[in-house]
Coordinates of N, CA and C in Angstrom, one line a residue:
M23 N 16.6 -2.0 26.4 CA 16.1 -1.9 25.0 C 14.9 -2.8 24.9
S24 N 13.5 -2.5 24.6 CA 12.6 -3.8 24.3 C 13.0 -4.9 23.7
N25 N 12.2 -5.7 23.8 CA 12.3 -7.3 22.9 C 11.1 -7.2 21.8
K26 N 10.2 -6.3 22.1 CA 9.3 -6.6 21.1 C 9.5 -6.1 19.7
L27 N 8.9 -6.5 18.5 CA 8.8 -5.8 17.5 C 9.0 -4.8 16.9
K28 N 10.1 -4.2 15.7 CA 9.7 -3.3 15.6 C 9.5 -2.4 14.6
I29 N 8.9 -2.0 14.4 CA 7.6 -1.8 13.2 C 7.7 -0.4 13.0
L30 N 8.0 -0.1 11.6 CA 7.7 1.0 10.7 C 5.9 1.1 10.4
L31 N 5.4 2.2 10.5 CA 4.1 2.6 10.1 C 4.3 3.6 8.9
T32 N 3.8 3.6 8.0 CA 3.1 4.9 7.1 C 2.1 4.4 6.7
N33 N 1.6 5.4 5.8 CA 0.5 5.4 4.5 C 0.3 6.3 3.0
D34 N -0.6 6.4 2.4 CA -0.5 7.6 1.7 C -1.8 8.3 2.1
D35 N -2.5 7.8 3.2 CA -3.7 9.0 2.9 C -3.2 9.8 4.3
G36 N -2.0 10.2 4.7 CA -1.6 11.1 5.3 C -1.4 10.6 7.2
I37 N -0.9 11.5 7.8 CA -0.5 11.7 9.0 C -1.7 11.5 9.8
F38 N -2.9 11.8 9.5 CA -4.2 12.2 10.3 C -5.1 11.4 10.1
A39 N -4.9 10.4 9.1 CA -5.9 9.6 8.5 C -6.5 8.8 9.8
K40 N -7.9 8.6 9.6 CA -8.1 7.2 10.8 C -7.8 6.0 10.3
G41 N -7.4 5.6 9.5 CA -6.4 4.1 9.5 C -5.5 4.4 10.1
I42 N -4.6 5.0 9.8 CA -3.2 5.0 10.5 C -3.0 4.8 12.1
N43 N -3.9 5.7 12.3 CA -4.4 6.0 13.5 C -4.9 4.8 14.8
I44 N -5.4 4.3 14.1 CA -6.5 3.3 14.5 C -5.8 2.2 14.8
L45 N -5.0 1.9 13.5 CA -4.1 0.5 13.7 C -2.9 0.9 14.5
H46 N -1.9 2.0 14.5 CA -1.4 2.6 15.4 C -1.6 2.1 16.6
N47 N -2.7 2.5 17.5 CA -2.9 2.3 18.6 C -3.5 0.7 18.9
K48 N -3.4 -0.1 17.5 CA -3.9 -1.7 18.2 C -2.0 -2.1 18.3
L49 N -1.3 -1.7 17.2 CA -0.4 -2.5 17.1 C 0.7 -1.8 18.3
C50 N 0.4 -1.3 19.4 CA 0.9 -0.8 20.1 C 1.3 -1.3 21.2
D51 N 0.2 -2.2 21.6 CA 0.0 -3.4 22.5 C 1.0 -4.9 22.2
V52 N 1.7 -4.9 20.8 CA 2.2 -5.6 20.8 C 3.9 -5.5 20.0
A53 N 4.0 -4.1 19.8 CA 5.5 -3.9 19.3 C 5.6 -2.6 20.0
D54 N 6.8 -2.2 19.3 CA 7.2 -0.9 19.2 C 7.4 0.2 18.2
V55 N 6.2 0.7 17.9 CA 5.8 1.5 16.8 C 6.5 2.5 16.1
Y56 N 6.8 2.8 15.0 CA 7.4 4.7 14.4 C 7.1 4.8 13.3
V57 N 6.2 5.7 13.4 CA 5.5 6.4 12.4 C 6.1 7.3 11.8
L58 N 6.6 7.3 10.3 CA 6.6 8.5 9.4 C 5.5 8.7 7.9
A59 N 4.6 9.2 8.1 CA 3.3 9.1 7.1 C 3.4 10.8 6.7
P60 N 2.8 10.8 5.3 CA 3.0 11.9 4.5 C 2.3 13.0 5.3
D61 N 2.4 14.3 5.3 CA 1.7 15.4 5.8 C 0.3 15.4 5.4
S62 N 0.1 14.9 4.3 CA -1.5 15.1 3.4 C -1.8 13.8 2.7
N63 N -2.6 14.1 2.3 CA -3.2 13.0 1.5 C -2.5 12.4 -0.2
R64 N -1.4 11.6 -0.1 CA -0.9 11.2 -1.1 C -1.3 10.1 -1.9
S65 N -2.5 9.8 -2.1 CA -3.1 8.7 -2.8 C -2.8 8.3 -4.4
A66 N -2.6 7.6 -4.8 CA -2.2 7.0 -6.1 C -1.5 7.7 -6.5
V67 N -0.1 7.9 -5.6 CA 0.9 8.9 -6.3 C 2.5 7.5 -6.2
S68 N 1.7 6.3 -6.5 CA 2.8 5.0 -6.7 C 4.2 5.3 -6.3
S69 N 5.2 5.0 -6.7 CA 6.6 4.9 -6.2 C 7.1 6.4 -6.6
H70 N 6.4 7.6 -6.6 CA 6.7 8.9 -7.1 C 7.8 9.1 -5.2
I71 N 9.4 9.8 -5.9 CA 9.9 9.8 -4.9 C 10.5 11.5 -5.1
V72 N 10.7 12.3 -4.3 CA 11.4 13.1 -4.3 C 13.0 13.2 -4.5
M73 N 13.5 14.0 -5.7 CA 14.9 13.6 -5.8 C 15.4 15.0 -5.7
N74 N 15.2 15.8 -6.1 CA 16.1 17.4 -6.3 C 15.7 18.2 -5.4
D75 N 14.9 17.7 -4.5 CA 14.6 19.1 -3.1 C 14.7 18.3 -2.1
S76 N 14.5 19.3 -0.7 CA 14.6 18.7 0.4 C 12.8 18.0 0.6
V77 N 12.8 17.2 2.0 CA 11.5 17.1 2.4 C 11.4 17.5 3.8
K78 N 10.1 18.0 4.5 CA 10.2 19.0 5.7 C 9.4 17.7 6.3
I79 N 10.0 17.3 7.9 CA 10.1 16.6 8.5 C 9.0 17.3 9.7
K80 N 8.4 16.9 10.3 CA 7.8 17.8 11.5 C 7.9 16.3 12.6
K81 N 8.1 16.7 13.7 CA 8.0 15.5 14.8 C 6.2 16.0 15.5
H82 N 5.7 15.1 15.9 CA 3.9 15.2 16.3 C 4.0 14.7 17.7
S83 N 4.9 13.8 18.0 CA 5.2 13.3 19.4 C 6.5 12.7 19.4
D84 N 6.6 11.6 20.6 CA 7.8 10.7 20.4 C 7.4 9.7 19.2
N85 N 8.3 9.4 18.5 CA 8.4 8.3 17.9 C 7.1 8.7 16.7
I86 N 6.9 9.7 16.2 CA 5.8 9.8 15.5 C 5.9 11.4 14.8
Y87 N 5.9 11.3 13.0 CA 6.5 12.3 12.4 C 5.5 12.5 11.4
S88 N 5.7 13.5 10.5 CA 5.4 13.6 9.4 C 5.9 14.3 8.3
S89 N 6.2 13.9 6.9 CA 7.3 14.1 5.9 C 6.2 15.4 4.5
S90 N 7.0 15.9 4.1 CA 6.1 16.6 2.8 C 6.4 16.0 1.8
G91 N 6.8 14.8 1.8 CA 7.4 13.7 0.7 C 6.1 12.9 0.4
Y92 N 6.7 11.7 -0.2 CA 5.5 10.4 -0.8 C 5.9 9.3 0.1
P93 N 4.7 8.5 0.5 CA 5.0 7.1 0.9 C 6.3 6.7 1.0
A94 N 6.7 6.0 -0.9 CA 8.0 5.9 -0.9 C 9.5 6.8 -0.1
D95 N 9.0 7.6 0.3 CA 10.2 8.7 0.2 C 10.0 8.2 2.3
C96 N 8.9 8.3 2.7 CA 9.1 7.7 4.3 C 9.8 6.9 4.4
V97 N 9.6 5.7 3.5 CA 10.1 4.6 3.8 C 11.8 5.2 3.6
I98 N 11.9 5.5 2.6 CA 13.6 5.9 2.5 C 13.9 6.8 3.3
T99 N 13.5 7.4 4.2 CA 13.9 8.4 4.8 C 14.2 7.1 6.4
A100 N 13.3 6.8 7.1 CA 13.0 6.1 8.1 C 14.3 5.1 8.2
I101 N 14.5 4.4 6.8 CA 15.7 3.2 6.8 C 16.2 3.9 6.8
K102 N 16.5 4.6 5.8 CA 18.0 5.2 5.2 C 18.7 6.5 6.3
S103 N 17.9 6.3 7.3 CA 18.8 8.1 7.9 C 18.9 7.6 9.4
D104 N 19.4 8.6 10.4 CA 19.3 8.4 11.9 C 18.1 9.4 12.9
L105 N 16.6 9.0 11.9 CA 15.7 9.5 12.4 C 15.1 9.0 13.7
F106 N 15.5 7.9 13.2 CA 14.7 7.1 14.2 C 16.2 6.4 15.3
N107 N 16.8 6.8 15.4 CA 18.3 6.5 15.3 C 18.9 5.1 15.0
N108 N 18.7 4.5 13.8 CA 19.4 3.6 12.8 C 18.6 2.4 13.4
I109 N 17.6 2.4 13.7 CA 16.6 0.9 14.1 C 16.7 -0.2 13.1
K110 N 16.8 -1.1 13.3 CA 16.7 -2.2 11.8 C 15.5 -2.5 12.5
F111 N 14.2 -1.9 11.4 CA 12.7 -2.3 11.6 C 12.4 -3.9 11.1
D112 N 11.6 -4.4 12.2 CA 11.8 -6.0 11.5 C 10.3 -5.8 10.5
A113 N 9.7 -5.3 9.9 CA 8.6 -4.9 8.7 C 8.7 -3.7 8.7
V114 N 7.8 -2.9 7.5 CA 7.1 -1.8 7.3 C 5.7 -1.9 7.2
L115 N 4.7 -1.3 7.7 CA 3.1 -1.7 7.4 C 2.9 -0.4 6.9
S116 N 2.1 -0.4 6.0 CA 1.7 0.6 5.2 C -0.1 0.9 5.0
G117 N -0.6 1.7 6.0 CA -2.2 1.7 5.9 C -2.7 2.1 7.5
I118 N -3.9 1.2 7.9 CA -4.7 0.8 6.8 C -5.2 1.9 5.6
N119 N -5.5 1.7 4.1 CA -5.7 2.3 3.1 C -7.3 2.6 3.4
E120 N -7.8 3.6 3.3 CA -9.4 3.9 2.7 C -9.4 3.8 1.5
G121 N -9.8 2.0 1.1 CA -10.2 1.7 0.0 C -9.2 0.9 -0.4
P122 N -9.9 0.0 -1.7 CA -9.1 -1.3 -1.7 C -7.7 -0.9 -2.4
N123 N -6.6 -1.5 -2.4 CA -5.9 -2.1 -3.4 C -5.8 -3.3 -4.3
L124 N -6.2 -3.7 -5.1 CA -6.6 -4.9 -5.4 C -5.8 -5.4 -7.1
G125 N -5.1 -6.0 -6.8 CA -4.9 -6.2 -8.6 C -3.7 -4.9 -9.1
T126 N -4.8 -4.5 -10.4 CA -4.2 -3.7 -11.0 C -4.2 -2.1 -10.2
D127 N -5.1 -1.9 -9.3 CA -4.8 -0.8 -8.1 C -3.2 -0.9 -8.0
C128 N -2.7 -1.9 -7.5 CA -1.2 -1.9 -6.8 C -0.3 -1.0 -7.7
I129 N -0.7 -1.1 -9.4 CA 0.5 -0.4 -9.8 C 0.4 1.5 -9.4
Y130 N -0.4 1.6 -9.0 CA -1.3 3.0 -8.8 C -0.4 3.5 -7.5
S131 N -1.3 2.6 -6.5 CA -1.4 2.5 -4.9 C 0.0 3.6 -4.0
G132 N 0.1 4.4 -3.5 CA 0.9 4.7 -2.8 C 1.0 3.9 -1.4
T133 N 0.1 3.4 -1.1 CA -0.1 2.4 0.1 C 0.7 1.2 -0.1
V134 N 0.5 0.5 -1.6 CA 1.7 -0.4 -1.9 C 2.8 -0.2 -2.0
A135 N 3.0 0.9 -2.7 CA 4.5 1.9 -2.8 C 5.4 1.6 -1.6
A136 N 4.9 2.2 -0.8 CA 5.2 1.9 0.7 C 5.9 0.9 0.9
A137 N 5.3 -0.4 0.8 CA 5.7 -1.4 1.3 C 6.1 -2.2 0.1
R138 N 6.3 -1.8 -1.0 CA 7.0 -2.1 -1.9 C 8.9 -1.8 -2.0
Q139 N 8.7 -0.3 -1.7 CA 10.1 0.6 -0.8 C 10.9 -0.6 0.3
A140 N 10.0 -0.9 1.1 CA 10.2 -1.9 2.0 C 11.1 -3.1 1.8
V141 N 9.9 -3.7 1.2 CA 11.2 -4.8 0.5 C 12.5 -4.6 -0.8
L142 N 12.6 -3.7 -1.2 CA 13.6 -3.2 -2.4 C 14.7 -2.9 -1.1
Y143 N 14.7 -2.3 0.0 CA 15.8 -2.9 1.3 C 16.0 -4.0 1.8
E144 N 14.8 -4.9 1.7 CA 15.1 -6.5 2.3 C 14.6 -6.5 3.8
V145 N 13.4 -5.7 3.8 CA 12.7 -5.6 5.0 C 11.1 -5.9 4.9
P146 N 10.7 -6.6 5.8 CA 9.1 -7.1 5.1 C 8.7 -6.2 4.9
G147 N 7.8 -5.9 3.9 CA 6.9 -4.8 3.5 C 5.4 -5.4 3.4
I148 N 4.7 -4.9 4.2 CA 2.9 -5.5 4.5 C 2.0 -4.1 4.3
A149 N 1.3 -4.4 2.5 CA 0.5 -3.0 2.3 C -1.2 -3.3 3.3
L150 N -1.9 -2.7 3.9 CA -3.3 -3.2 4.2 C -3.9 -1.9 3.6
S151 N -5.3 -3.1 3.5 CA -6.5 -1.7 2.3 C -7.7 -2.6 2.7
L152 N -8.6 -1.6 3.0 CA -9.7 -1.4 2.9 C -10.8 -1.0 2.5
S153 N -11.6 -2.1 2.0 CA -12.9 -1.7 1.3 C -14.1 -1.3 2.0
P154 N -14.4 0.1 1.7 CA -16.1 0.7 2.5 C -17.2 -0.6 2.5
Y155 N -18.2 -0.4 3.5 CA -19.2 -1.5 3.7 C -20.7 -0.1 4.0
N156 N -21.4 -0.3 2.9 CA -22.1 0.4 2.8 C -21.7 1.7 2.9
N157 N -21.1 2.4 2.3 CA -19.9 3.5 1.8 C -19.6 4.1 3.1
C158 N -19.4 3.1 4.3 CA -18.7 3.2 5.5 C -17.3 3.0 6.0
Y159 N -17.0 3.3 6.5 CA -15.3 2.4 7.4 C -15.3 2.3 8.7
D160 N -14.7 1.1 9.1 CA -14.6 0.7 10.4 C -13.5 -0.1 10.4
Y161 N -12.1 0.8 11.0 CA -10.8 -0.2 10.4 C -11.0 -0.8 11.7
N162 N -11.5 -1.1 12.7 CA -11.0 -1.5 14.0 C -11.0 -3.3 14.0
A163 N -11.7 -4.0 13.4 CA -11.8 -5.5 13.3 C -10.6 -6.1 12.4
F164 N -10.0 -5.0 11.1 CA -9.1 -5.2 10.6 C -7.9 -5.0 11.0
A165 N -7.6 -3.8 11.9 CA -6.5 -3.6 12.6 C -6.2 -4.9 13.6
D166 N -7.6 -5.4 14.2 CA -7.0 -6.2 15.6 C -6.4 -7.5 15.1
F167 N -7.1 -7.8 13.6 CA -6.6 -8.9 13.2 C -5.1 -8.8 12.3
V168 N -4.6 -7.8 12.2 CA -3.4 -7.5 11.7 C -2.2 -7.6 13.0
A169 N -2.9 -7.0 14.4 CA -2.0 -7.1 15.4 C -2.0 -8.2 16.4
N170 N -2.9 -8.8 15.9 CA -3.4 -10.6 16.8 C -2.3 -11.6 15.7
N171 N -1.9 -11.1 14.5 CA -1.3 -11.9 13.9 C -0.5 -11.7 12.8
L172 N 0.4 -10.4 13.4 CA 1.8 -9.6 13.0 C 2.9 -10.5 13.0
E173 N 2.9 -11.6 13.8 CA 4.2 -11.9 14.0 C 4.1 -13.3 12.5
M174 N 2.9 -13.5 13.0 CA 2.8 -14.7 11.3 C 2.6 -13.9 10.3
L175 N 1.9 -12.9 9.7 CA 2.2 -11.8 8.3 C 3.6 -11.5 8.0
I176 N 4.1 -11.3 8.9 CA 6.0 -11.3 8.6 C 6.4 -12.4 8.2
S177 N 5.9 -13.1 8.9 CA 6.9 -14.7 8.6 C 6.3 -15.0 7.4
L178 N 5.5 -15.0 6.7 CA 5.0 -14.7 5.5 C 5.9 -14.1 4.2
Y179 N 6.7 -13.2 4.8 CA 7.6 -12.7 4.1 C 8.8 -13.3 3.2
K180 N 8.8 -13.3 2.3 CA 10.2 -13.8 1.6 C 10.6 -13.0 0.8
P181 N 12.2 -12.9 0.8 CA 12.9 -11.9 -0.3 C 12.5 -11.9 -1.2
G182 N 12.2 -10.2 -1.7 CA 11.5 -9.7 -2.9 C 10.1 -9.3 -3.1
V183 N 9.2 -10.6 -2.1 CA 7.8 -10.4 -2.1 C 7.2 -9.1 -1.3
V184 N 6.4 -8.5 -1.5 CA 5.5 -7.7 -1.0 C 4.2 -8.6 -0.6
L185 N 3.3 -8.5 0.5 CA 2.1 -8.7 0.7 C 1.0 -8.1 1.2
S186 N 0.0 -8.2 0.2 CA -0.5 -7.0 -0.1 C -2.1 -7.4 0.7
L187 N -2.9 -7.3 1.9 CA -4.1 -7.7 2.5 C -5.4 -6.3 2.4
N188 N -6.3 -7.4 1.9 CA -7.7 -6.5 1.4 C -8.7 -7.4 2.3
A189 N -9.6 -6.4 2.7 CA -10.7 -6.8 3.3 C -11.9 -5.7 3.0
V190 N -12.9 -6.1 4.0 CA -14.1 -5.3 3.5 C -14.3 -4.8 4.8
S191 N -14.7 -3.2 5.1 CA -15.2 -3.1 6.1 C -16.6 -3.7 7.1
R192 N -16.2 -5.0 7.8 CA -16.9 -5.7 8.7 C -16.1 -5.6 9.9
N193 N -17.1 -5.9 10.9 CA -16.9 -6.1 12.6 C -16.4 -7.6 12.7
S194 N -16.3 -8.2 11.9 CA -15.5 -9.5 12.2 C -15.5 -10.1 10.6
Y195 N -14.7 -11.7 10.2 CA -14.7 -12.2 9.1 C -14.9 -13.7 9.1
K196 N -14.8 -14.0 8.1 CA -15.4 -15.7 7.9 C -13.9 -16.2 7.5
G197 N -13.0 -15.9 7.3 CA -11.7 -16.7 7.2 C -10.6 -16.0 6.4
V198 N -9.6 -16.1 6.3 CA -8.5 -15.5 5.3 C -8.1 -16.7 4.4
Q199 N -7.5 -16.1 3.3 CA -7.0 -16.4 2.2 C -5.6 -16.0 1.6
L200 N -5.1 -17.5 1.1 CA -4.0 -17.0 0.3 C -4.4 -16.7 -1.0
T201 N -4.5 -15.8 -1.9 CA -5.3 -15.1 -3.0 C -3.7 -15.4 -4.0
T202 N -5.1 -15.0 -5.2 CA -4.1 -14.5 -6.5 C -4.5 -13.1 -6.7
L203 N -3.5 -12.3 -7.4 CA -3.9 -11.3 -7.8 C -5.3 -10.9 -9.0
C204 N -6.3 -10.1 -9.1 CA -7.1 -10.3 -10.1 C -6.4 -8.7 -10.4
I205 N -7.3 -8.7 -12.0 CA -7.8 -7.7 -12.6 C -8.3 -7.0 -12.8
R206 N -8.3 -5.6 -12.9 CA -9.3 -4.2 -12.8 C -9.9 -3.4 -13.6
D207 N -10.5 -3.8 -14.5 CA -10.9 -2.7 -15.3 C -11.8 -1.6 -14.8
Y208 N -11.4 0.0 -15.2 CA -11.8 0.8 -14.6 C -13.0 1.5 -15.3
K209 N -12.9 1.0 -16.5 CA -14.0 1.8 -17.4 C -13.7 3.4 -17.6
D210 N -12.6 3.6 -17.2 CA -12.3 5.1 -17.1 C -12.2 6.1 -18.1
K211 N -12.5 7.4 -18.2 CA -12.5 8.0 -19.4 C -11.9 9.1 -19.3
V212 N -11.6 10.1 -20.0 CA -10.7 11.1 -19.7 C -11.5 12.5 -21.1
H213 N -12.3 13.2 -19.7 CA -13.1 14.1 -20.7 C -12.2 15.8 -21.3
I214 N -12.0 15.8 -22.4 CA -11.5 17.1 -23.0 C -12.3 18.2 -23.3
L215 N -12.6 19.3 -22.5 CA -13.1 20.4 -22.2 C -12.0 21.6 -22.9
N216 N -12.8 22.6 -23.9 CA -12.3 23.7 -24.3 C -12.5 24.8 -23.6
A217 N -11.4 25.3 -23.0 CA -11.8 26.7 -22.0 C -11.6 28.0 -22.6
P218 N -12.3 28.7 -21.5 CA -12.5 30.5 -22.7 C -11.1 31.1 -22.7
D219 N -10.0 30.2 -21.8 CA -8.9 30.8 -21.8 C -7.8 30.4 -23.3
N220 N -8.4 29.6 -23.9 CA -8.0 28.6 -25.3 C -7.1 27.5 -25.0
N221 N -7.0 27.5 -23.9 CA -6.1 26.0 -23.6 C -7.3 24.7 -23.5
M222 N -7.4 23.7 -23.5 CA -8.1 22.3 -23.5 C -7.4 22.0 -21.9
Y223 N -8.5 21.3 -21.4 CA -8.2 20.6 -20.0 C -8.9 19.2 -20.1
G224 N -8.2 18.5 -19.4 CA -8.9 16.8 -19.3 C -9.0 17.3 -18.1
F225 N -10.4 16.0 -17.9 CA -10.6 15.4 -16.6 C -10.9 14.2 -16.7
F226 N -10.5 13.9 -15.8 CA -10.5 12.2 -15.4 C -12.0 11.7 -14.9
R227 N -12.5 10.9 -15.5 CA -13.7 10.3 -15.1 C -13.6 8.9 -15.0
G228 N -14.1 8.1 -13.6 CA -14.0 6.6 -13.7 C -15.4 6.4 -13.5
G229 N -15.7 5.0 -14.1 CA -16.4 4.2 -14.6 C -16.7 3.1 -13.5
N230 N -17.7 2.1 -13.7 CA -18.0 1.0 -12.9 C -17.0 0.0 -12.9
I231 N -16.3 -0.1 -11.9 CA -15.0 -0.8 -11.8 C -16.0 -2.3 -12.1
E232 N -15.0 -3.4 -13.4 CA -15.0 -4.6 -13.3 C -13.7 -5.2 -12.6
S233 N -13.7 -6.6 -11.9 CA -12.8 -7.1 -11.4 C -12.9 -8.7 -11.6
F234 N -12.2 -8.9 -12.0 CA -11.7 -10.9 -12.5 C -10.6 -11.6 -12.6
G235 N -10.3 -12.5 -12.5 CA -9.1 -13.1 -12.6 C -9.5 -14.7 -12.3
P236 N -8.5 -15.3 -12.1 CA -8.3 -16.9 -11.8 C -8.6 -16.9 -10.3
E237 N -9.1 -18.5 -10.2 CA -10.2 -19.1 -9.6 C -9.0 -18.7 -7.9
K238 N -9.9 -18.0 -6.8 CA -9.8 -17.9 -5.5 C -9.0 -16.8 -5.8
N239 N -9.3 -15.6 -6.8 CA -8.7 -14.4 -6.4 C -8.8 -13.2 -5.5
E240 N -7.9 -12.6 -5.3 CA -8.3 -11.6 -4.2 C -9.6 -10.9 -3.9
Y241 N -10.3 -10.7 -5.2 CA -11.6 -10.1 -5.5 C -12.4 -10.7 -4.9
E242 N -12.8 -12.1 -5.1 CA -13.8 -13.4 -5.1 C -13.4 -13.3 -3.2
V243 N -12.5 -13.4 -2.9 CA -12.3 -13.9 -1.3 C -12.8 -12.3 -0.4
V244 N -12.4 -11.3 -1.0 CA -13.1 -10.4 0.0 C -14.4 -10.2 -0.4
S245 N -14.8 -10.0 -1.4 CA -16.5 -10.1 -1.8 C -17.4 -11.0 -0.9
N246 N -16.2 -12.0 -0.2 CA -16.8 -13.6 0.8 C -16.5 -13.0 2.0
N247 N -16.4 -11.8 2.4 CA -16.1 -11.2 3.5 C -15.3 -12.5 4.6
E248 N -13.9 -12.2 3.5 CA -12.5 -13.0 4.0 C -11.7 -12.1 3.7
I249 N -10.6 -12.3 4.2 CA -9.6 -11.5 4.6 C -8.3 -12.1 3.2
A250 N -7.8 -11.2 2.6 CA -7.5 -12.1 1.5 C -5.8 -11.4 1.4
I251 N -4.7 -12.2 1.2 CA -3.4 -12.2 1.5 C -3.1 -12.6 0.0
T252 N -2.5 -11.7 -0.6 CA -1.8 -11.6 -2.0 C -0.3 -11.2 -1.9
R253 N 0.4 -12.0 -2.2 CA 1.8 -12.1 -2.6 C 2.5 -11.6 -3.9
F254 N 3.3 -11.0 -4.2 CA 3.9 -10.7 -5.6 C 5.4 -10.0 -5.6
Y255 N 5.3 -10.3 -6.2 CA 7.1 -9.7 -6.8 C 7.6 -7.8 -6.8
A256 N 8.3 -7.6 -5.9 CA 8.4 -5.6 -5.9 C 9.1 -5.5 -6.9
E257 N 10.2 -6.2 -7.9 CA 10.8 -5.6 -8.6 C 10.2 -6.3 -9.7
L258 N 10.6 -5.5 -11.1 CA 10.0 -6.1 -12.3 C 10.4 -7.2 -12.7
V259 N 9.8 -8.4 -13.8 CA 10.5 -10.0 -14.0 C 10.5 -9.6 -15.4
N260 N 11.4 -10.2 -16.1 CA 11.6 -10.2 -17.4 C 10.5 -11.2 -18.0
Y261 N 9.9 -11.0 -19.3 CA 9.3 -11.5 -20.4 C 10.7 -12.5 -20.7
N262 N 10.8 -13.9 -20.9 CA 11.6 -14.5 -21.1 C 11.4 -15.3 -22.6
E263 N 9.8 -14.7 -23.1 CA 9.9 -15.7 -24.8 C 10.7 -15.1 -26.0
K264 N 11.4 -16.6 -26.4 CA 12.3 -16.3 -27.1 C 12.2 -16.1 -28.6
V265 N 12.3 -15.0 -29.2 CA 12.0 -14.8 -30.6 C 13.3 -14.8 -31.4
D266 N 12.8 -15.2 -32.8 CA 14.0 -15.7 -33.9 C 13.9 -14.8 -34.4
N267 N 14.8 -14.7 -35.6 CA 14.9 -13.9 -36.9 C 14.7 -12.0 -36.8
L268 N 14.8 -11.4 -36.0 CA 14.7 -10.4 -35.9 C 15.4 -9.7 -36.7
N269 N 15.8 -9.1 -37.7 CA 16.5 -8.1 -38.6 C 15.7 -6.8 -38.3
F270 N 16.5 -6.0 -37.2 CA 16.0 -4.7 -37.4 C 16.9 -3.4 -38.2
K271 N 16.7 -3.0 -38.9 CA 16.9 -2.0 -39.5 C 17.8 -0.8 -38.6
L272 N 18.9 -0.9 -39.1 CA 20.2 -0.1 -38.5 C 20.6 1.0 -39.5

């Protein structure tokens, strides 16, 4: 059996997305890679899972499968079934996503949800996301960085903590920074239209996103053509402020 790292690769853009395929090719030089990804785009599904139905799994080639489920389903199936002969994965990598997952994005992202699900199973989970440059995507330099630094990235894992990497699509990077989460104000609206069928329909409309946060947040770092590595907890954290004299009516 190979002594290479055992990596599960998934995403939310789907099995045929360019980002996952380029990353797969790069990782195969340094690790044993197993792929289980959605059979089509599942962006912005967060931690959606299929609970009351089956998922269809299709084999594409050795150790490469797609699922009719969601990104979290892919991680659950890979870790909790014998699809890959009960291999103990050294890490789960999710991406490379077409688009950023900065700060508030992580609530909605299927890419991040897959990494979070791995961490909930005590497996290092790393989400990888790329912002476009001049509306174009070139995944190669970012994928090279991940492959060349795979062991170090895994070493940043701590129990309960997700790693999220973000960068802009470039041919090279000025540096790498451990960063803080930013906040994203989407300036979004929902337009309600009255239709001839006597129903009303809501259409989501995104705005010009504003990103801000503390010093050295991930948005600032990525904007400086550096790779941002952000760590945050997979589990919900209690809000522990003490409040006295609460007299609820029962």
